[in-house]
Amino acid sequence: MAGSKSCEAPESELSGGGRSSKRAEEVVPGGGRPLIITEDPLLLDDLLRLCAAAGAEPHVHHAVPEPDGAGAPRGGDGENVDLRASTLGSVGWDSAPLVLVGDDAARRVRGAPRRDAVLLVGRDLDDPLVWQRALEIGAEEVLRLPDAENRLVDRIADVVEGAGRPALAVGVIGGSGGAGASTLACALAVRAARAGERTILIDGDPLGGGMDVLLGGEGAEGLRWPDFAASRGRVGAGALEESLPELHALRVLSWDRGDRVVVPPAAMRSVVAAARRRGGVVVVDLPRRVDEAVAEVLAQLDLVLMVVPGELRAVAAAGRVAAGVRMVARDVRVVVRGRCPEGLDAEAVARLLGAPLAGEVPVEVGLPGRVAEGEPPGSRGRGALARFCDGFWRRALGSAQGVPA
């Protein structure tokens, strides 16, 4: 399989390699880069290392005391009391998307204009005055290293990646064997991509046939789940998207044909979180068992669609699956597939399962044959499956507050 792209910061960056050149110069503000204000060289080392881990090149303003008779007025201890607003403006105080103020420099920015996204960062876990200094500079959060390193990397990476509204994440799970959940998941992704949505389809079932196969792209170049098994910490959203195979205008993360069938829960959590960060739509094909890794995925989904064939045995099996899914998922709804027997309808199936009805999907004649010939589910706009998916996305994406009831 082709693909050597990494979605994490290289080990050399995580250890702070190559940061000395940034220390030696004051970088010109602009370009949406975070601003660091500190004169503590050890703290600066830490902040530069964390920026490198997040893929950011910060502007650095060294708040070094000025010689006698220059700059801002001095306090009784001989230190500058404030950095002048004009000085802060020239280094990007107003324009930087994120400002990291070292605890040592907090007093120097007391007179700066109030703004959002200011973080006070230090290493003294027992300093009783840190919250007072945070209030004085209008900091929205106090982060103490090393405990808050992961949180700080997340905040910096959000700036780099332009974090906005996360993707609408929808999981699809079969209430019973052969329910057609993978087919529906694939069709949902295909229809979202054709509607112009940035779309990532994630195959969460290692024992399924492979979502890349359903899309006719099992030989496509790009990374598969085993390549992410060692992921730890934050995965870059842009790097993830670029590393995945692109099929039918969407990106797909599937399994290879190897023996690995387990991805650690931490890796599963990081990859799904990265997939969501750039917005659009994320569709996840889920296995019927809920283990620790699947629970990590369910916790990040806005909605889970449970596909249930309209027959009593399938409904009984779906009840057991639903019980496990509801322990983690926020919103579970039923999709009834095919015709129900006499005395049972879609509304009755949903009532028996204690979940809202998301809709009915008739069996589409000839679909298996077309898939075998390389035509993915949902490709035919006039088909029953495509019509269901188009209607679902109109309702879901048309709601400013998320998925409508």
C-alpha positions as a printed Julia matrix, in Angstrom:
405×3 Matrix{Float64}:
   0.0     0.0     0.0
   1.22    3.45   -0.83
   1.31    6.17    1.74
   3.91    7.47    4.08
   2.28   10.68    5.18
   2.11   11.24    8.89
  -0.8    12.89   10.62
   1.17   13.69   13.74
   4.05   16.02   14.45
   7.4    14.33   13.8
   9.26   13.15   16.89
  11.95   15.76   16.24
   9.35   18.51   16.43
   7.82   17.08   19.59
  11.21   17.2    21.25
  11.68   20.82   20.24
  14.19   20.31   17.42
  14.93   23.33   15.28
  13.39   25.9    17.56
  16.52   27.94   18.31
  16.18   30.05   15.17
  12.78   31.31   16.32
  14.28   32.42   19.62
  16.83   34.6    17.93
  14.43   36.88   16.12
  11.26   38.83   16.54
   8.94   37.58   13.81
   6.72   40.0    11.94
   3.08   39.54   13.02
   0.42   38.29   10.62
  -0.68   35.1     8.92
  -2.95   33.86   11.68
  -0.1    32.68   13.91
  -0.22   32.61   17.75
   1.67   35.24   19.72
   3.95   34.31   22.64
   4.89   36.96   25.23
   7.47   35.91   27.8
  11.04   36.55   28.91
  11.42   33.18   30.66
  13.72   31.11   28.4
  12.62   27.78   29.88
   8.95   28.59   29.44
   9.65   29.82   25.92
  11.32   26.49   25.16
   8.18   24.68   26.32
   5.83   26.9    24.35
   7.86   26.61   21.15
   7.95   22.84   21.54
   4.17   22.68   21.96
   3.62   25.0    19.0
   5.79   22.68   16.9
   3.72   19.7    18.03
   0.59   21.54   16.88
   2.14   22.5    13.56
   2.27   26.24   14.36
   5.01   28.83   13.85
   4.35   31.47   16.49
   5.36   35.11   16.72
   7.59   35.62   19.76
   7.73   38.86   21.74
  10.43   38.82   24.4
   9.21   41.03   27.21
  12.76   41.9    28.26
  13.15   44.82   30.69
  14.35   47.96   28.96
  17.39   50.01   30.05
  16.95   52.8    32.61
  15.26   55.87   31.19
  13.63   54.07   28.26
  10.18   52.75   27.59
   7.47   52.21   30.16
   7.61   53.54   33.75
   9.32   51.38   36.32
   7.95   50.08   39.55
   9.68   50.03   42.88
  11.36   46.7    42.1
  13.1    48.17   39.03
  10.96   46.24   36.48
   8.75   47.63   33.75
   5.18   47.92   34.99
   3.45   47.73   31.59
   4.17   47.14   27.96
   2.81   50.08   26.01
  -0.26   49.49   23.87
   1.66   50.73   20.83
   4.36   48.12   21.43
   1.81   45.33   21.8
   0.03   46.46   18.65
   3.23   46.21   16.65
   3.73   42.57   17.68
   0.16   41.52   16.9
  -1.71   41.73   20.21
  -4.93   42.7    18.41
  -4.51   40.55   15.3
  -3.07   37.27   16.6
  -5.72   34.53   16.78
  -4.29   33.31   20.1
  -2.03   35.0    22.66
   0.06   32.96   25.1
   1.24   35.16   27.98
   3.91   33.72   30.24
   3.14   34.04   33.91
   6.38   36.02   34.25
   5.11   38.66   31.78
   1.53   39.04   33.05
   2.18   42.33   34.83
   3.65   43.81   31.66
   0.45   43.39   29.64
  -1.97   44.69   32.26
  -2.68   47.82   30.25
  -3.3    46.04   26.97
  -6.75   46.29   25.35
  -9.08   43.47   26.37
  -9.51   40.74   23.76
 -10.58   37.11   23.43
  -8.26   34.08   23.21
  -5.64   35.16   25.76
  -4.16   32.3    27.8
  -1.94   32.71   30.85
   0.67   29.96   30.91
   3.08   29.05   33.69
   4.74   26.17   35.49
   4.2    27.06   39.15
   1.34   24.83   40.29
   1.19   26.39   43.76
   1.16   30.1    42.91
  -1.82   31.59   44.84
  -1.8    34.86   42.83
  -2.05   33.33   39.36
  -5.82   33.84   39.12
  -5.5    37.48   40.12
  -3.0    38.04   37.32
  -5.3    36.24   34.9
  -8.14   38.61   35.78
  -5.88   41.65   35.36
  -5.03   40.76   31.76
  -8.43   39.33   30.82
  -7.15   35.78   30.28
  -9.9    33.3    29.5
  -7.93   30.35   30.83
  -4.95   29.54   33.04
  -2.82   26.63   31.88
  -0.11   25.18   34.08
   2.59   23.05   32.49
   3.27   20.2    32.19
  -0.21   19.07   33.27
  -2.01   21.15   30.65
   0.27   20.4    27.69
  -2.35   18.39   25.77
  -4.95   21.11   26.29
  -2.54   23.79   25.08
  -1.57   21.81   21.97
  -5.28   21.47   21.16
  -5.85   25.21   21.47
  -2.84   26.03   19.29
  -3.78   23.44   16.67
  -7.32   24.86   16.49
  -5.73   28.14   15.41
  -3.56   26.45   12.79
  -6.44   24.46   11.35
  -8.94   27.28   11.49
 -11.29   25.45   13.81
 -14.93   26.35   13.27
 -18.16   24.42   13.43
 -17.27   20.7    13.62
 -18.55   18.24   11.06
 -21.98   16.71   11.5
 -21.03   13.18   12.55
 -23.49   10.37   11.83
 -22.98    6.73   12.72
 -24.8     3.84   11.05
 -25.22    0.49   12.81
 -27.09   -2.67   11.94
 -29.75   -3.79   14.37
 -29.21   -7.34   13.14
 -26.9    -9.2    10.82
 -27.39   -8.34    7.16
 -29.45   -5.25    7.93
 -27.71   -3.17    5.27
 -25.97   -0.67    7.56
 -22.78   -0.53    5.47
 -24.83    0.05    2.34
 -26.68    2.94    3.98
 -23.47    4.45    5.4
 -21.85    4.37    1.98
 -24.91    5.88    0.31
 -25.12    8.67    2.89
 -21.48    9.59    2.24
 -21.88    9.47   -1.54
 -24.97   11.69   -1.5
 -23.37   14.21    0.92
 -20.29   14.48   -1.31
 -22.44   14.94   -4.41
 -24.27   17.74   -2.61
 -20.93   19.55   -2.21
 -20.24   18.71    1.43
 -16.71   17.95    2.57
 -17.21   14.27    3.4
 -15.18   11.61    5.2
 -16.47    8.03    5.4
 -14.97    5.99    8.24
 -15.14    2.21    8.32
 -15.45    1.35   11.99
 -16.1    -2.35   11.44
 -12.89   -4.36   10.91
 -14.88   -7.52   10.22
 -16.99   -5.99    7.47
 -16.22   -6.26    3.8
 -14.46   -2.88    3.67
 -16.0     0.45    2.72
 -13.34    0.95    0.04
 -14.64   -2.21   -1.64
 -18.2    -0.85   -1.65
 -16.83    2.28   -3.32
 -14.87    0.23   -5.84
 -11.53    1.54   -4.6
  -9.83   -1.26   -2.69
  -6.67   -0.63   -4.71
  -6.65    3.16   -4.24
  -3.52    4.7    -2.76
  -3.69    6.15    0.74
  -3.59    5.2     4.4
  -5.82    2.62    6.09
  -6.67    1.98    9.73
  -3.53   -0.07   10.55
  -1.43    2.97    9.62
  -3.11    4.89   12.45
  -2.92    2.18   15.1
   0.02    3.89   16.83
  -1.54    7.37   16.77
  -1.33    9.16   20.09
  -2.32   12.65   21.03
  -3.77   14.98   18.45
  -3.97   13.97   14.78
  -3.78   16.83   12.28
  -7.1    17.28   10.47
  -5.57   18.47    7.22
  -2.91   15.77    7.19
  -5.53   13.1     7.88
  -7.74   14.22    5.03
  -4.9    14.42    2.53
  -3.57   10.98    3.48
  -6.82    9.07    2.83
  -7.91    7.59   -0.5
 -10.28    9.87   -2.44
 -13.15    8.02   -4.09
 -16.27    9.53   -5.65
 -15.43   13.02   -4.29
 -15.15   11.81   -0.68
 -12.33   10.58    1.55
 -12.57    7.09    3.0
 -10.76    5.51    5.94
 -11.08    1.75    5.63
  -9.22   -1.42    6.57
  -6.55   -3.11    4.51
  -6.56   -6.78    3.64
  -4.19   -7.64    6.48
  -4.77   -9.41    9.78
  -5.04   -6.41   12.09
  -8.6    -5.99   13.36
  -7.98   -3.82   16.44
  -7.18   -0.13   16.72
  -6.49    1.17   20.26
  -9.28    3.36   21.7
  -6.95    6.38   21.97
  -6.11    6.16   18.26
  -9.77    5.76   17.35
 -10.66    8.83   19.42
  -7.9    10.95   17.89
  -8.69   10.02   14.29
 -12.44   10.63   14.57
 -11.84   13.95   16.34
  -9.48   15.02   13.54
 -12.02   14.02   10.89
 -14.62   16.29   12.51
 -12.5    19.38   12.97
 -12.69   20.77    9.44
 -16.46   20.68    9.24
 -18.7    19.12    6.63
 -19.95   15.59    7.15
 -18.45   12.49    8.77
 -20.22    9.14    8.32
 -19.1     6.14   10.38
 -20.05    2.54    9.64
 -20.25    0.89   13.07
 -19.94   -2.75   14.16
 -22.77   -4.27   16.18
 -20.59   -4.86   19.22
 -19.78   -1.93   21.52
 -16.26   -2.29   22.86
 -14.02    0.42   24.28
 -12.85    1.62   20.87
 -16.39    1.79   19.47
 -17.5     3.65   22.6
 -14.88    6.31   21.81
 -16.48    6.78   18.39
 -20.06    6.79   19.7
 -19.19    9.53   22.19
 -18.27   11.87   19.3
 -21.3    11.23   17.1
 -24.2    13.65   16.82
 -26.58   10.91   15.73
 -26.67    7.13   15.31
 -28.97    5.58   12.72
 -29.88    1.97   13.54
 -30.92    0.0    10.44
 -33.56   -2.6    11.26
 -35.22   -4.95    8.76
 -38.98   -5.01    9.19
 -39.25   -8.43   10.79
 -39.77   -9.56   14.37
 -36.48  -11.47   14.8
 -34.53   -8.46   13.56
 -36.41   -6.18   15.96
 -35.59   -8.49   18.88
 -31.9    -8.49   17.95
 -31.92   -4.71   17.48
 -33.22   -4.26   21.02
 -30.02   -5.78   22.4
 -27.83   -3.69   20.11
 -29.72   -0.52   21.01
 -29.21   -1.12   24.72
 -25.42   -1.12   24.29
 -25.37    1.88   21.96
 -27.56    4.01   24.23
 -25.04    3.68   27.05
 -22.76    6.05   25.13
 -24.55    7.66   22.17
 -26.52   10.87   22.64
 -29.14   10.33   19.93
 -30.23    6.98   18.43
 -32.89    6.73   15.71
 -34.36    3.86   13.73
 -34.28    3.35    9.97
 -36.6     0.54    8.9
 -35.41   -1.31    5.81
 -37.78   -3.21    3.55
 -41.45   -4.03    4.0
 -42.86   -4.99    7.36
 -45.15   -8.03    7.71
 -48.87   -7.73    8.36
 -49.53   -6.1    11.71
 -46.11   -4.45   11.97
 -45.18   -1.08   10.49
 -42.21    1.25   10.75
 -43.72    3.31   13.56
 -44.39    0.12   15.52
 -40.77   -1.01   15.05
 -39.51    2.32   16.4
 -41.89    2.12   19.37
 -40.73   -1.4    20.2
 -37.15   -0.16   20.23
 -37.99    2.99   22.17
 -36.33    5.29   19.63
 -37.57    7.92   17.14
 -38.16    6.81   13.56
 -35.72    8.41   11.09
 -37.48    6.94    8.06
 -38.0     3.9     5.86
 -35.73    2.64    3.1
 -37.29    0.26    0.57
 -35.13   -2.53   -0.8
 -33.61   -1.26   -4.04
 -33.92   -3.84   -6.83
 -30.67   -4.58   -8.64
 -28.41   -2.78   -6.17
 -26.14   -5.75   -5.31
 -25.42   -6.35   -8.98
 -24.59   -2.72   -9.63
 -22.27   -2.61   -6.61
 -20.49   -5.7    -7.91
 -19.91   -3.83  -11.17
 -18.3    -0.9    -9.33
 -21.28    1.43   -8.84
 -21.43    2.48   -5.18
 -24.72    2.6    -3.25
 -26.53    5.92   -3.62
 -25.08    6.72   -7.04
 -28.45    6.68   -8.79
 -30.21    9.88   -7.8
 -33.66    8.48   -8.54
 -33.16    5.31   -6.53
 -34.95    4.72   -3.23
 -31.7     4.75   -1.29
 -30.53    8.05   -2.78
 -33.91    9.67   -2.15
 -33.82    8.67    1.52
 -30.26   10.0     1.91
 -30.99   13.28    0.14
 -34.02   13.86    2.36
 -32.04   13.04    5.48
 -29.25   15.5     4.64
 -31.73   18.26    3.75
 -33.26   17.97    7.2
 -30.0    17.46    9.09
 -27.83   20.06    7.37
 -30.67   22.57    7.09
 -30.89   22.89   10.86
 -28.63   25.58   12.32
 -28.78   23.85   15.7
 -27.74   20.41   14.44
 -29.85   17.39   13.63
 -33.58   18.13   13.89
 -35.87   15.76   15.73
